[in-house]
Amino acid sequence: MLADRGADVVHVSTPISLMHRLTGRVGRQHLARVPRHARRDDDGVLQLVPRPILPAPVGAPSVARMLKREGIDPAFDVVLIDQPLLWDSSVRSLADRVIYRPTDLYPGGLKHALQRRILDEVDAVVATSDEVLRGLGELHIPALVLENGAEAAHFAPPSTAEGSRTDRCVYVGALDDRFDWERVAGWARARPGVEFVVAGPDAHPPRPMPSNVLLVGSLPYAEVPALLHTARVGLLPLSDNPLNAGRSPMKLYEYLAAELAVVARETPGIRASSELGVEVYADDADADAALDRALAHPSPNRAGGLAASAASWERKTDSLQDFLLTLSPRAA
């Protein structure tokens, strides 16, 4: 959105090191799609995915050096950093205003240690949830909670769409240890007439799924709305991984923008809102009832679509820009 508004935006991704490639942590197909050098995407953002020998932060070159190697002037008006592994002393020198944007909880380990260093150096914090902000401890710099949003217009159904949708449930996203396969299997076994579609990379259920669970693999971003428009309910079956407490899932608003009802495990950032078609459960005991309520919600979910428009990235960008204007550049 900042690029759309005329800003020259550079995005540095987490480096893909030689060690990642040799150990298979990054697959060949994925690697083949990653440009070797900085490239401006269709949105006007200059994208850079460094390829050092050793992983960050152990052996990766400084961010400033990564930029210089690509012919990018390492001087900016504002820097936002949301990946602790990319922190090094050069990041502080890139701009007079450096903002930390934590998107997750880091209760321990390397990222926790790096986060403490970051908080000692940056000028402000923009956290993606109240829980993530609380996890930082006491702060003495300006802070803002700005939850994730959605590209609402991208996910909205076509104006010509008519009629109620079939009893189909869908999940699109990562399939790591934060995803509750057992919950999906339980829902599917109890409702053999409902199809459950799971879209995401590297799907490895712990055991065979019921026949009405369809695994479709990764989908290009452009194709996700069409899939969502075939379904009635969007699923957010979060596992009991404690890190889920800090999540502000973009998928919540993407589902709503696509006019789906949503069923999700309750977290500090995801609460019930039945009038908007958002139903939550605390554990397996009430998960089935929550899904039944979501399936019974009017479809398409017009109220949810309107709510997603209010949480669009356009509105989020407005809030971010207003916050940045309140920050004074660091004195030289």
CSV table of N, CA and C in Angstrom, one decimal, residues 99-159:
chain,number,residue,atom,x,y,z
A,99,ILE,N,11.6,1.3,13.3
A,99,ILE,CA,10.5,0.8,14.0
A,99,ILE,C,10.5,-0.7,14.0
A,100,TYR,N,10.3,-1.3,15.2
A,100,TYR,CA,10.2,-2.7,15.3
A,100,TYR,C,8.8,-3.1,15.2
A,101,ARG,N,8.5,-4.1,14.3
A,101,ARG,CA,7.1,-4.6,14.1
A,101,ARG,C,7.1,-6.0,14.4
A,102,PRO,N,6.9,-6.4,15.7
A,102,PRO,CA,6.8,-7.8,16.1
A,102,PRO,C,5.5,-8.4,15.6
A,103,THR,N,5.6,-9.6,15.1
A,103,THR,CA,4.4,-10.3,14.6
A,103,THR,C,4.1,-11.6,15.3
A,104,ASP,N,5.0,-11.8,16.3
A,104,ASP,CA,4.9,-13.1,17.0
A,104,ASP,C,5.4,-13.0,18.4
A,105,LEU,N,5.2,-14.0,19.2
A,105,LEU,CA,5.7,-14.1,20.6
A,105,LEU,C,7.1,-14.9,20.5
A,106,TYR,N,8.1,-14.3,21.2
A,106,TYR,CA,9.4,-14.9,21.3
A,106,TYR,C,9.8,-15.1,22.8
A,107,PRO,N,9.2,-16.1,23.5
A,107,PRO,CA,9.5,-16.2,24.9
A,107,PRO,C,10.9,-16.6,25.3
A,108,GLY,N,11.6,-17.1,24.3
A,108,GLY,CA,13.0,-17.6,24.6
A,108,GLY,C,13.8,-17.8,23.4
A,109,GLY,N,15.0,-18.2,23.5
A,109,GLY,CA,15.8,-18.5,22.4
A,109,GLY,C,16.5,-17.4,21.7
A,110,LEU,N,17.0,-17.6,20.5
A,110,LEU,CA,17.8,-16.6,19.8
A,110,LEU,C,17.0,-15.4,19.4
A,111,LYS,N,15.7,-15.6,19.0
A,111,LYS,CA,14.9,-14.5,18.6
A,111,LYS,C,14.5,-13.6,19.8
A,112,HIS,N,14.4,-14.2,20.9
A,112,HIS,CA,14.1,-13.4,22.1
A,112,HIS,C,15.3,-12.5,22.4
A,113,ALA,N,16.5,-13.1,22.4
A,113,ALA,CA,17.7,-12.3,22.7
A,113,ALA,C,17.8,-11.2,21.7
A,114,LEU,N,17.6,-11.5,20.4
A,114,LEU,CA,17.7,-10.4,19.4
A,114,LEU,C,16.7,-9.3,19.6
A,115,GLN,N,15.5,-9.8,20.0
A,115,GLN,CA,14.4,-8.8,20.2
A,115,GLN,C,14.8,-7.8,21.3
A,116,ARG,N,15.4,-8.3,22.4
A,116,ARG,CA,15.8,-7.4,23.4
A,116,ARG,C,16.8,-6.4,22.9
A,117,ARG,N,17.7,-6.8,22.0
A,117,ARG,CA,18.7,-5.8,21.4
A,117,ARG,C,18.0,-4.8,20.6
A,118,ILE,N,17.0,-5.3,19.8
A,118,ILE,CA,16.2,-4.4,18.9
A,118,ILE,C,15.5,-3.3,19.7
A,119,LEU,N,14.9,-3.7,20.8
A,119,LEU,CA,14.1,-2.8,21.6
A,119,LEU,C,15.0,-1.7,22.3
A,120,ASP,N,16.2,-2.0,22.5
A,120,ASP,CA,17.2,-1.0,23.0
A,120,ASP,C,17.6,0.0,22.0
A,121,GLU,N,17.3,-0.3,20.7
A,121,GLU,CA,17.9,0.6,19.6
A,121,GLU,C,16.8,1.3,18.8
A,122,VAL,N,15.6,0.8,18.8
A,122,VAL,CA,14.6,1.3,17.8
A,122,VAL,C,13.9,2.5,18.5
A,123,ASP,N,13.1,3.2,17.6
A,123,ASP,CA,12.4,4.5,18.1
A,123,ASP,C,11.0,4.2,18.4
A,124,ALA,N,10.4,3.1,18.0
A,124,ALA,CA,9.0,2.9,18.3
A,124,ALA,C,8.7,1.4,18.0
A,125,VAL,N,7.5,1.0,18.4
A,125,VAL,CA,7.0,-0.4,18.1
A,125,VAL,C,5.6,-0.3,17.5
A,126,VAL,N,5.4,-1.2,16.5
A,126,VAL,CA,4.1,-1.4,15.9
A,126,VAL,C,3.8,-2.9,16.0
A,127,ALA,N,3.1,-3.3,17.0
A,127,ALA,CA,2.8,-4.7,17.2
A,127,ALA,C,1.5,-5.2,16.5
A,128,THR,N,1.4,-6.5,16.2
A,128,THR,CA,0.3,-6.9,15.4
A,128,THR,C,-0.9,-7.4,16.3
A,129,SER,N,-0.6,-7.4,17.6
A,129,SER,CA,-1.7,-7.8,18.6
A,129,SER,C,-1.4,-7.3,20.0
A,130,ASP,N,-2.4,-7.1,20.8
A,130,ASP,CA,-2.2,-6.7,22.2
A,130,ASP,C,-1.3,-7.7,22.9
A,131,GLU,N,-1.5,-9.0,22.6
A,131,GLU,CA,-0.7,-10.1,23.3
A,131,GLU,C,0.8,-10.0,22.9
A,132,VAL,N,1.0,-9.7,21.6
A,132,VAL,CA,2.4,-9.5,21.2
A,132,VAL,C,3.0,-8.3,21.9
A,133,LEU,N,2.3,-7.2,22.0
A,133,LEU,CA,2.8,-6.0,22.6
A,133,LEU,C,3.1,-6.3,24.1
A,134,ARG,N,2.2,-7.0,24.8
A,134,ARG,CA,2.4,-7.4,26.2
A,134,ARG,C,3.6,-8.2,26.4
A,135,GLY,N,3.9,-9.1,25.4
A,135,GLY,CA,5.0,-10.0,25.5
A,135,GLY,C,6.4,-9.3,25.4
A,136,LEU,N,6.4,-8.0,25.0
A,136,LEU,CA,7.6,-7.2,25.0
A,136,LEU,C,8.0,-6.7,26.3
A,137,GLY,N,7.1,-6.7,27.3
A,137,GLY,CA,7.4,-6.2,28.6
A,137,GLY,C,7.3,-4.7,28.6
A,138,GLU,N,7.8,-4.0,29.6
A,138,GLU,CA,7.7,-2.6,29.8
A,138,GLU,C,8.5,-1.9,28.7
A,139,LEU,N,7.8,-0.9,28.1
A,139,LEU,CA,8.5,-0.1,27.0
A,139,LEU,C,8.6,1.3,27.4
A,140,HIS,N,9.6,2.0,26.9
A,140,HIS,CA,9.8,3.4,27.1
A,140,HIS,C,9.9,4.2,25.8
A,141,ILE,N,9.3,3.6,24.8
A,141,ILE,CA,9.2,4.2,23.5
A,141,ILE,C,7.8,4.2,23.0
A,142,PRO,N,7.4,5.0,22.0
A,142,PRO,CA,6.0,5.0,21.5
A,142,PRO,C,5.6,3.6,21.0
A,143,ALA,N,4.4,3.2,21.1
A,143,ALA,CA,3.9,1.9,20.7
A,143,ALA,C,2.5,2.0,20.1
A,144,LEU,N,2.2,1.2,19.1
A,144,LEU,CA,0.9,1.1,18.5
A,144,LEU,C,0.6,-0.4,18.2
A,145,VAL,N,-0.6,-0.8,18.5
A,145,VAL,CA,-1.1,-2.1,18.1
A,145,VAL,C,-1.9,-1.9,16.8
A,146,LEU,N,-1.4,-2.5,15.7
A,146,LEU,CA,-2.0,-2.5,14.4
A,146,LEU,C,-2.2,-3.9,13.9
A,147,GLU,N,-3.4,-4.4,14.1
A,147,GLU,CA,-3.6,-5.8,13.7
A,147,GLU,C,-3.5,-6.0,12.2
A,148,ASN,N,-3.2,-7.2,11.8
A,148,ASN,CA,-3.2,-7.5,10.4
A,148,ASN,C,-4.6,-7.3,9.7
A,149,GLY,N,-4.6,-7.0,8.5
A,149,GLY,CA,-5.8,-6.8,7.8
A,149,GLY,C,-5.9,-7.7,6.5
A,150,ALA,N,-6.6,-7.2,5.5
A,150,ALA,CA,-6.7,-8.0,4.3
A,150,ALA,C,-6.8,-7.1,3.1
A,151,GLU,N,-6.4,-7.6,2.0
A,151,GLU,CA,-6.6,-6.9,0.7
A,151,GLU,C,-8.1,-7.2,0.3
A,152,ALA,N,-9.0,-6.4,1.0
A,152,ALA,CA,-10.4,-6.8,0.9
A,152,ALA,C,-11.0,-6.8,-0.5
A,153,ALA,N,-10.6,-5.9,-1.3
A,153,ALA,CA,-11.1,-5.9,-2.7
A,153,ALA,C,-10.7,-7.1,-3.5
A,154,HIS,N,-9.5,-7.6,-3.2
A,154,HIS,CA,-9.0,-8.8,-3.9
A,154,HIS,C,-9.8,-10.1,-3.5
A,155,PHE,N,-10.3,-10.1,-2.3
A,155,PHE,CA,-11.0,-11.3,-1.9
A,155,PHE,C,-12.5,-11.2,-2.0
A,156,ALA,N,-13.0,-10.0,-2.2
A,156,ALA,CA,-14.5,-9.9,-2.3
A,156,ALA,C,-15.0,-10.7,-3.5
A,157,PRO,N,-16.2,-11.3,-3.3
A,157,PRO,CA,-16.8,-12.0,-4.4
A,157,PRO,C,-17.3,-11.1,-5.5
A,158,PRO,N,-17.4,-11.6,-6.8
A,158,PRO,CA,-17.9,-10.7,-7.8
A,158,PRO,C,-19.3,-10.2,-7.6
A,159,SER,N,-19.6,-9.1,-8.1
A,159,SER,CA,-20.9,-8.5,-7.8
A,159,SER,C,-22.0,-9.3,-8.4
